Amino acid sequence: MTDWVKIAEDQEIPKFKIDLNADEPAPTTTASKDNEPDVADPAETSLLIKILGKGLVNTKQSLDIQQKNPNSPLHSVKTFEALHLKPELLKGIYAMGFNTPSKIQETALPTLLADPPQNMIAQSQSGTGKTAAFVLAMLSRVNVALDHPQVLCLSPTYELAIQTGEVAARMGQFCPEIKLRFAVRGEEVDRNSKITEHILIGTPGKMLDWGLKMRLFDMKKIRVFVLDEADVMIATQGHHDQCIRIHKMLSSQCQMLFFSATYDKEVMDFARLIVPEPTIIRLMREEESLDNIKQYYVNCKNEEGKYNAIQNIYGCISIGQAIIFCHTRKTAAWLAAKMTADGHSVAVLSGDLTVEQRLAVLDRFRSGQEKVLITTNVLSRGIDIEQVTIVVNFDLPVDLRGNADCETYLHRIGRTGRFGKSGIAINLIDGEKSMSVCRAIEKHFQKDIIYLNTDNADDIEKIGN
Ligand SMILES: Nc1ncnc2c1ncn2[C@@H]1O[C@H](COP(=O)(O)OP(=O)(O)OP(=O)(O)O)[C@@H](O)[C@H]1O
């Protein structure tokens, strides 16, 4: 199986260069995007979080369980042994360093592995063990005596499919008889042959090509269908319809498993369309809070004024590491150039970088090689950088209509004051519009945002205490 992963990785496509969908219209040129609000691409963010993840996220949140099929048994396990897995799979799990099931795995795995098979919709934040859970179900269901695909796993991009395949390869390392294959761009199969591998992991377009257009395998013989990163899948143009087409060709006996990191109405509606009588398991995200964060606003005339405010703050207090959020790539680049010219060690992370480049920037910043990270909304969600003490909103977060985006505000600054540490958030205001956004944020969270005069050194020193 390891060879299989290697072959797919060695294809001519650079590993982490995202190309969501070859059929999509050509993207807007970088130059024309510089002045637009920089937004995070969900597939890129998902991939970045996955690669950055350094292990299991331990969450204290409780599980919300709903059963649509009253006949399906529901119990949880505290050990992997209690799942009665094949010994080779258990060996694979332990070889990966997993000792006990994570919270979502405890509850999901007995249902995932139950006979008769149960359908499931599971949602929980990144890093809580979803991939490991459904990969284990995929590997457990394979009948190696049959040489045709029995498990389909759909991911929204090439890169995310590779990530899942790598987990499957590691977990199944002691089951060499289980064969896997990637159904992704660059993988070709002779039209006149049949696919004999047991598990196919890939993107919807390729899966449709192989299953429907070329009939290289029989969709009716699929026993497990996994839709991974459902939230991203829905956000990706075209995938939504392709998934429905694939789903329609599956037999009614096929076990449907649907996994997603976020929970909103659209994702759930889509899930319900795909998955009959599901057991729904949700592990809610641990809420960020503003409790340990001191919030300030500074009145500035214009961008130059905002820059001067930053300079004054740096001149008065010693700052460990800071993240500065800008609305557009252009502002981020402008600010970075100015701060660099003034002797600051600055990193820039914006949407024009590939995922690989973003990883490199984050690695350098985390290791302290740069003290300031200037970024846009591409960094707003799901990425933890613990050592940051100051977050500056060079531009306050607004939605498409220009109204306060309180959720993004929380994600931006809510990470600074975690684990009992106190954090500082500074909002730079230039004019009435941004002042009203600031007021709306203050009202929303019912937490004071205090006036700070950055022309007054005493005032600034107070925030450092
Ligand atoms: N039971 C476990 N014990 C220890 N580590 C685990 C366990 N399950 C998963 N992990 C590890 O935790 C990390 C996150 O797991 P996994 O990728 O399955 O989470 P996820 O919820 O699918 O995240 P994402 O949404 O980003 O894909 C991985 O490094 C994985 O190897």
Coordinates of C-alpha atoms and ligand atoms in Angstrom, one line a residue:
M1 CA 0.0 0.0 0.0
T2 CA 2.9 2.3 0.7
D3 CA 3.9 2.0 -3.0
W4 CA 0.4 3.1 -4.0
V5 CA 0.7 6.3 -2.0
K6 CA 4.2 7.0 -3.4
I7 CA 3.1 6.6 -7.0
A8 CA 0.3 9.1 -6.5
E9 CA 2.5 11.5 -4.7
D10 CA 5.2 11.3 -7.3
Q11 CA 3.0 12.5 -10.1
E12 CA 4.0 15.6 -11.9
I13 CA 1.6 17.8 -9.9
P14 CA 3.4 19.6 -7.1
K15 CA 2.1 18.1 -3.9
F16 CA 0.4 20.9 -2.2
K17 CA -0.4 23.2 -5.2
I18 CA -4.2 23.5 -5.1
D19 CA -6.2 23.2 -8.2
L20 CA -9.7 22.6 -7.0
N21 CA -11.4 21.7 -10.1
A22 CA -9.9 21.7 -13.6
D23 CA -13.3 22.4 -15.1
E24 CA -13.8 25.6 -13.2
P25 CA -13.4 29.0 -14.9
A26 CA -9.9 30.4 -14.9
P27 CA -9.2 32.2 -11.6
T28 CA -9.0 36.0 -11.5
T29 CA -5.5 37.2 -12.0
T30 CA -3.4 37.8 -8.8
A31 CA -3.1 41.5 -9.7
S32 CA -6.8 42.1 -9.8
K33 CA -7.3 40.2 -6.5
D34 CA -4.8 42.4 -4.6
N35 CA -7.4 45.1 -4.0
E36 CA -10.2 42.7 -3.1
P37 CA -10.9 41.4 0.4
D38 CA -8.7 38.3 0.7
V39 CA -10.8 35.3 1.5
A40 CA -9.8 31.8 2.7
D41 CA -10.4 29.0 0.3
P42 CA -12.1 26.2 2.4
A43 CA -10.2 23.4 0.7
E44 CA -6.8 25.1 1.2
T45 CA -7.6 25.9 4.8
S46 CA -8.7 22.4 5.5
L47 CA -5.5 21.0 4.0
L48 CA -3.3 23.5 5.9
I49 CA -5.0 22.7 9.2
K50 CA -4.6 19.0 8.5
I51 CA -0.9 19.3 7.7
L52 CA -0.3 21.6 10.6
G53 CA -2.1 19.4 13.0
K54 CA 0.4 18.0 15.5
G55 CA -1.8 15.3 17.0
L56 CA -5.2 14.8 18.5
V57 CA -7.2 17.8 19.7
N58 CA -8.6 17.0 23.1
T59 CA -11.9 18.6 23.5
K60 CA -14.0 18.9 26.6
Q61 CA -17.2 19.6 24.7
S62 CA -20.0 17.0 24.9
L63 CA -21.4 14.9 22.1
D64 CA -24.7 15.5 20.7
I65 CA -26.2 12.3 19.3
Q66 CA -29.4 11.8 17.4
Q67 CA -30.6 8.5 16.0
K68 CA -32.8 8.4 13.0
N69 CA -33.1 4.7 13.0
P70 CA -34.6 3.6 16.3
N71 CA -33.5 0.0 15.7
S72 CA -29.8 0.8 15.5
P73 CA -27.8 0.0 18.6
L74 CA -25.7 2.7 20.1
H75 CA -22.9 2.2 22.6
S76 CA -19.5 3.5 23.1
V77 CA -16.1 1.9 23.7
K78 CA -13.2 2.9 25.8
T79 CA -10.6 0.7 24.1
F80 CA -9.8 -0.3 20.6
E81 CA -9.8 -4.0 21.7
A82 CA -13.5 -3.7 22.5
L83 CA -14.2 -3.1 18.8
H84 CA -13.1 -6.7 17.9
L85 CA -11.1 -5.6 14.9
K86 CA -8.9 -7.8 12.8
P87 CA -5.6 -8.2 14.8
E88 CA -3.7 -6.7 11.8
L89 CA -5.7 -3.6 11.9
L90 CA -5.3 -3.3 15.7
K91 CA -1.6 -3.6 15.2
G92 CA -1.8 -0.8 12.6
I93 CA -3.6 1.5 15.0
Y94 CA -1.1 0.9 17.8
A95 CA 1.8 1.3 15.3
M96 CA 0.4 4.8 14.6
G97 CA 0.7 5.6 18.3
F98 CA -3.1 5.5 19.1
N99 CA -3.7 4.0 22.5
T100 CA -7.3 4.8 23.2
P101 CA -10.1 6.0 21.0
S102 CA -10.7 9.8 20.9
K103 CA -14.0 11.1 22.0
I104 CA -15.7 11.0 18.6
Q105 CA -14.1 7.6 17.9
E106 CA -15.5 6.1 21.2
T107 CA -19.0 6.7 20.0
A108 CA -18.7 6.6 16.3
L109 CA -16.7 3.4 15.9
P110 CA -19.2 0.9 17.3
T111 CA -21.9 2.3 15.0
L112 CA -19.5 2.5 12.0
L113 CA -18.5 -1.1 12.5
A114 CA -22.0 -2.5 13.4
D115 CA -23.8 -5.2 11.5
P116 CA -26.0 -4.6 9.8
P117 CA -24.2 -1.5 8.7
Q118 CA -25.5 1.8 10.0
N119 CA -25.4 5.2 8.2
M120 CA -23.8 8.1 9.9
I121 CA -23.4 11.8 9.7
A122 CA -20.5 12.9 12.0
Q123 CA -19.4 16.4 12.6
S124 CA -16.5 17.6 14.7
Q125 CA -13.7 20.1 14.5
S126 CA -10.5 19.4 12.8
G127 CA -8.1 17.2 14.5
T128 CA -10.5 15.2 16.7
G129 CA -10.0 11.9 15.0
K130 CA -12.7 11.7 12.3
T131 CA -10.4 10.6 9.5
A132 CA -8.9 7.8 11.6
A133 CA -12.5 6.7 12.5
F134 CA -13.8 6.4 9.0
V135 CA -10.6 4.9 7.6
L136 CA -10.8 2.2 10.2
A137 CA -14.4 1.5 9.1
M138 CA -13.3 1.4 5.4
L139 CA -10.5 -1.0 6.1
S140 CA -12.7 -3.3 8.3
R141 CA -15.4 -3.7 5.7
V142 CA -13.2 -5.0 2.9
N143 CA -13.6 -8.6 1.8
V144 CA -10.2 -9.4 0.3
A145 CA -11.6 -12.5 -1.4
L146 CA -13.4 -10.3 -3.9
D147 CA -11.3 -8.3 -6.4
H148 CA -13.4 -5.3 -7.1
P149 CA -13.9 -1.9 -5.4
Q150 CA -16.1 -2.1 -2.3
V151 CA -15.3 1.2 -0.6
L152 CA -15.5 4.7 -2.1
C153 CA -14.1 7.7 -0.3
L154 CA -14.6 11.1 -1.8
S155 CA -12.5 14.1 -1.0
P156 CA -12.9 17.6 -2.5
T157 CA -9.3 17.9 -3.7
Y158 CA -6.4 15.9 -4.9
E159 CA -4.3 16.9 -1.9
L160 CA -7.0 16.0 0.7
A161 CA -7.5 12.6 -1.0
I162 CA -3.7 12.0 -0.7
Q163 CA -3.9 12.8 3.0
T164 CA -6.7 10.3 3.6
G165 CA -4.9 7.7 1.5
E166 CA -1.8 8.2 3.7
V167 CA -3.8 7.5 6.8
A168 CA -5.3 4.4 5.2
A169 CA -1.9 3.1 4.1
R170 CA -0.5 3.5 7.6
M171 CA -3.4 2.0 9.4
G172 CA -3.5 -0.9 6.9
Q173 CA 0.2 -1.4 6.9
F174 CA -0.2 -5.0 8.4
C175 CA -2.9 -5.9 5.9
P176 CA -1.0 -6.1 2.6
E177 CA -3.8 -8.0 1.0
I178 CA -6.1 -4.9 1.2
K179 CA -5.5 -2.9 -2.0
L180 CA -6.2 0.8 -2.4
R181 CA -6.1 3.1 -5.4
F182 CA -6.4 6.8 -5.8
A183 CA -9.0 8.1 -8.2
V184 CA -7.5 11.5 -8.8
R185 CA -6.2 13.5 -11.8
G186 CA -3.1 12.0 -13.3
E187 CA -4.2 8.5 -12.4
E188 CA -5.0 6.6 -15.6
V189 CA -6.6 3.2 -16.2
D190 CA -6.8 1.3 -19.4
R191 CA -10.4 1.7 -20.8
N192 CA -10.7 -2.0 -21.5
S193 CA -9.6 -3.2 -18.0
K194 CA -11.4 -3.4 -14.7
I195 CA -10.4 -1.9 -11.4
T196 CA -9.6 -4.7 -9.0
E197 CA -8.5 -2.7 -5.9
H198 CA -10.8 -2.8 -2.9
I199 CA -10.8 0.8 -1.8
L200 CA -10.9 3.9 -4.0
I201 CA -10.1 7.3 -2.6
G202 CA -10.5 10.2 -4.8
T203 CA -12.2 13.3 -6.2
P204 CA -15.8 13.2 -7.4
G205 CA -15.0 13.9 -11.1
K206 CA -12.6 11.1 -11.5
M207 CA -14.8 8.7 -9.6
L208 CA -17.7 9.5 -11.9
D209 CA -15.4 9.0 -15.0
W210 CA -14.3 5.6 -13.8
G211 CA -17.6 4.4 -12.4
L212 CA -20.1 5.9 -14.8
K213 CA -18.5 6.9 -18.0
M214 CA -15.9 4.2 -18.4
R215 CA -17.6 1.6 -16.2
L216 CA -14.3 0.4 -14.8
F217 CA -16.1 -0.9 -11.7
D218 CA -19.6 -1.6 -10.6
M219 CA -21.0 1.1 -8.4
K220 CA -23.7 -1.3 -7.2
K221 CA -21.1 -3.4 -5.5
I222 CA -19.9 -0.6 -3.3
R223 CA -20.6 -1.4 0.4
V224 CA -19.2 1.7 2.0
F225 CA -19.5 5.3 0.7
V226 CA -17.6 8.0 2.6
L227 CA -18.0 11.7 1.9
D228 CA -15.2 13.5 3.6
E229 CA -14.9 17.2 4.2
A230 CA -18.5 17.6 3.3
D231 CA -18.5 21.3 4.2
V232 CA -15.7 21.9 1.7
M233 CA -17.3 19.6 -0.8
I234 CA -20.4 21.8 -0.8
A235 CA -18.4 25.0 -1.1
T236 CA -16.7 23.7 -4.2
Q237 CA -18.6 24.4 -7.3
G238 CA -19.6 21.2 -9.2
H239 CA -18.7 18.7 -6.5
H240 CA -22.2 18.9 -5.0
D241 CA -23.9 17.7 -8.1
Q242 CA -21.3 15.1 -8.8
C243 CA -21.7 13.6 -5.4
I244 CA -25.4 13.3 -5.9
R245 CA -24.8 11.6 -9.2
I246 CA -22.5 9.1 -7.6
H247 CA -24.8 8.6 -4.7
K248 CA -27.7 7.8 -7.0
M249 CA -25.8 4.9 -8.5
L250 CA -25.1 3.2 -5.2
S251 CA -27.2 0.3 -3.9
S252 CA -29.6 0.9 -1.1
Q253 CA -27.5 -1.6 1.0
C254 CA -24.4 0.6 0.8
Q255 CA -23.3 2.2 4.1
M256 CA -23.2 6.0 3.9
L257 CA -20.8 7.9 6.0
F258 CA -20.7 11.6 5.9
F259 CA -18.0 13.6 7.7
S260 CA -17.7 17.3 8.1
A261 CA -15.9 19.8 10.4
T262 CA -18.6 22.4 10.4
Y263 CA -22.2 22.3 11.0
D264 CA -24.5 24.7 9.2
K265 CA -27.9 24.2 7.6
E266 CA -26.6 23.8 4.1
V267 CA -24.2 21.0 5.1
M268 CA -26.9 19.2 7.1
D269 CA -29.5 19.5 4.4
F270 CA -27.0 18.0 1.9
A271 CA -26.1 15.3 4.4
R272 CA -29.8 14.3 4.9
L273 CA -30.2 14.1 1.1
I274 CA -27.3 11.7 0.8
V275 CA -27.7 9.6 4.0
P276 CA -30.9 7.7 4.8
E277 CA -31.8 7.1 8.5
P278 CA -28.5 8.3 9.8
T279 CA -27.1 8.3 13.3
I280 CA -25.9 11.9 13.7
I281 CA -23.0 12.6 16.0
R282 CA -21.8 16.1 16.6
L283 CA -18.9 17.2 18.8
M284 CA -19.2 20.9 19.0
R285 CA -16.2 23.2 18.7
E286 CA -14.7 24.5 21.9
E287 CA -15.7 28.2 21.9
E288 CA -13.1 30.9 21.8
S289 CA -13.7 33.6 24.3
L290 CA -12.7 37.2 24.8
D291 CA -12.4 36.8 28.6
N292 CA -8.7 37.1 28.9
I293 CA -8.3 39.7 26.2
K294 CA -7.9 43.4 26.7
Q295 CA -9.4 45.2 23.7
Y296 CA -8.4 48.7 22.5
Y297 CA -9.2 51.0 19.7
V298 CA -7.0 53.7 18.2
N299 CA -8.3 56.7 16.2
C300 CA -6.2 57.2 13.1
K301 CA -6.5 59.6 10.1
N302 CA -5.7 57.1 7.4
E303 CA -3.4 54.2 6.6
E304 CA -0.3 56.2 7.4
G305 CA -1.8 57.1 10.7
K306 CA -2.5 53.4 11.4
Y307 CA 1.1 52.7 10.6
N308 CA 2.3 55.4 13.0
A309 CA 0.1 54.0 15.7
I310 CA 1.8 50.6 15.3
Q311 CA 5.2 52.3 15.3
N312 CA 4.4 54.1 18.6
I313 CA 3.2 50.9 20.2
Y314 CA 6.4 49.1 19.2
G315 CA 8.4 52.1 20.5
C316 CA 6.9 51.9 24.0
I317 CA 6.4 48.3 24.9
S318 CA 8.2 45.1 24.2
I319 CA 6.1 42.8 22.1
G320 CA 6.8 39.1 21.7
Q321 CA 5.0 38.1 18.6
A322 CA 2.2 39.9 16.9
I323 CA -0.3 39.1 14.1
I324 CA -1.6 42.0 12.1
F325 CA -4.7 41.5 10.0
C326 CA -5.4 43.5 6.8
H327 CA -8.4 43.4 4.6
T328 CA -6.6 43.1 1.2
R329 CA -3.3 41.6 0.0
K330 CA -2.3 45.0 -1.2
T331 CA -2.5 46.6 2.2
A332 CA -0.7 43.6 3.7
A333 CA 2.1 44.0 1.2
W334 CA 2.4 47.7 1.7
L335 CA 2.5 47.4 5.5
A336 CA 5.1 44.6 5.3
A337 CA 7.3 46.7 3.1
K338 CA 7.1 49.6 5.5
M339 CA 7.7 47.6 8.6
T340 CA 10.6 45.7 7.0
A341 CA 12.2 49.0 6.0
D342 CA 11.9 50.1 9.6
G343 CA 13.8 47.1 10.8
H344 CA 11.1 44.7 11.9
S345 CA 11.3 41.1 11.0
V346 CA 8.1 40.5 9.1
A347 CA 6.4 37.6 7.5
V348 CA 3.4 37.9 5.1
L349 CA 0.8 35.3 4.7
S350 CA -1.9 36.0 2.1
G351 CA -4.0 34.1 -0.4
D352 CA -1.6 34.4 -3.3
L353 CA 0.7 31.8 -1.6
T354 CA 0.5 28.1 -2.2
V355 CA -0.4 25.9 0.7
E356 CA 3.3 24.8 0.8
Q357 CA 4.5 28.4 1.0
R358 CA 2.0 29.2 3.7
L359 CA 3.2 26.2 5.7
A360 CA 6.8 27.5 5.4
V361 CA 5.7 31.0 6.5
L362 CA 3.8 29.6 9.5
D363 CA 6.7 27.3 10.5
R364 CA 9.2 30.2 10.5
F365 CA 6.8 32.4 12.5
R366 CA 6.1 29.7 15.0
S367 CA 9.8 29.1 15.5
G368 CA 10.2 32.8 16.2
Q369 CA 12.3 33.6 13.1
E370 CA 9.9 36.5 12.4
K371 CA 8.3 38.6 15.1
V372 CA 5.4 40.0 13.1
L373 CA 3.0 38.1 10.9
I374 CA 1.0 40.3 8.6
T375 CA -1.9 38.5 7.1
T376 CA -5.5 38.6 5.8
N377 CA -8.5 36.5 6.4
V378 CA -6.7 33.5 5.0
L379 CA -5.4 33.0 8.6
S380 CA -8.6 33.7 10.5
R381 CA -9.9 30.2 11.3
G382 CA -8.7 27.0 12.8
I383 CA -5.0 27.8 13.0
D384 CA -3.4 28.1 16.4
I385 CA -0.3 30.1 17.0
E386 CA -0.1 30.0 20.8
Q387 CA 2.8 32.4 21.5
V388 CA 1.1 35.5 20.0
T389 CA 0.4 38.1 22.6
I390 CA -0.9 41.0 20.4
V391 CA -3.4 40.9 17.6
V392 CA -3.8 44.1 15.6
N393 CA -6.7 44.6 13.3
F394 CA -5.2 47.0 10.8
D395 CA -8.6 46.7 9.2
L396 CA -11.6 45.5 11.2
P397 CA -13.3 42.4 9.8
V398 CA -16.4 43.1 7.7
D399 CA -18.8 41.0 5.7
L400 CA -19.5 41.6 2.0
R401 CA -22.0 44.4 2.9
G402 CA -19.4 46.2 5.0
N403 CA -21.0 45.2 8.3
A404 CA -19.1 44.0 11.4
D405 CA -18.1 40.3 11.0
C406 CA -18.1 39.4 14.7
E407 CA -17.4 35.7 14.1
T408 CA -14.2 36.5 12.3
Y409 CA -13.3 39.0 14.9
L410 CA -13.6 36.3 17.6
H411 CA -11.6 33.9 15.5
R412 CA -8.8 36.4 14.9
I413 CA -8.3 37.6 18.5
G414 CA -9.9 34.7 20.5
R415 CA -6.7 32.7 20.2
T416 CA -4.4 35.1 21.9
G417 CA -5.8 34.8 25.5
R418 CA -6.0 31.1 25.8
F419 CA -4.8 28.8 28.6
G420 CA -5.1 31.5 31.2
K421 CA -2.7 33.8 29.3
S422 CA -3.8 37.3 28.7
G423 CA -3.8 38.8 25.3
I424 CA -4.1 42.2 23.7
A425 CA -6.2 43.2 20.7
I426 CA -5.8 46.6 19.1
N427 CA -8.2 47.9 16.5
L428 CA -7.1 50.6 14.3
I429 CA -10.0 52.9 13.3
D430 CA -10.0 55.4 10.4
G431 CA -13.2 57.2 10.1
E432 CA -16.9 56.9 11.0
K433 CA -17.5 53.7 9.1
S434 CA -14.8 51.7 10.9
M435 CA -15.8 53.3 14.2
S436 CA -19.4 52.0 13.8
V437 CA -18.0 48.5 13.0
C438 CA -16.0 48.7 16.2
R439 CA -19.1 49.7 18.2
A440 CA -21.1 46.9 16.6
I441 CA -18.4 44.4 17.7
E442 CA -18.3 45.9 21.2
K443 CA -22.1 45.6 21.5
H444 CA -22.2 42.1 20.1
F445 CA -19.7 40.7 22.7
Q446 CA -20.8 43.1 25.4
K447 CA -17.1 43.6 26.2
D448 CA -15.6 47.1 26.4
I449 CA -13.2 48.1 23.7
I450 CA -11.1 50.9 25.4
Y451 CA -9.8 54.0 23.8
L452 CA -6.0 54.1 23.4
N453 CA -4.1 57.2 22.6
T454 CA -0.9 56.0 20.9
D455 CA 0.5 59.5 20.9
N456 CA 0.8 59.2 24.6
A457 CA 3.6 56.9 25.8
D458 CA 2.0 56.5 29.3
D459 CA -1.2 55.3 27.8
I460 CA 0.6 52.7 25.7
E461 CA 2.7 51.5 28.7
K462 CA -0.4 50.8 30.6
I463 CA -1.5 48.2 28.1
G464 CA 1.7 46.3 28.5
N465 CA 1.1 45.8 32.2
Ligands
LIG1 N1 -7.2 7.6 19.0 C1 -6.2 8.4 18.7 N2 -5.1 8.5 19.6 C2 -4.1 9.3 19.3 N3 -4.0 10.1 18.2 C3 -5.0 10.1 17.3 C4 -6.2 9.2 17.5 N4 -7.0 9.4 16.5 C5 -6.4 10.3 15.7 N5 -5.2 10.7 16.1 C6 -4.3 11.7 15.6 O1 -4.9 12.9 15.8 C7 -4.7 13.7 14.6 C8 -6.1 14.2 14.1 O2 -6.8 13.0 13.7 P1 -7.7 13.0 12.4 O3 -6.9 13.5 11.2 O4 -8.3 11.7 12.3 O5 -8.7 14.1 12.8 P2 -9.8 14.8 11.8 O6 -10.9 15.1 12.8 O7 -10.1 13.9 10.7 O8 -9.2 16.1 11.4 P3 -9.4 16.9 10.0 O9 -10.8 17.4 10.0 O10 -8.4 17.9 10.0 O11 -9.2 15.9 8.9 C9 -3.9 12.9 13.6 O12 -2.6 13.3 13.8 C10 -4.2 11.5 14.1 O13 -3.1 10.7 13.7

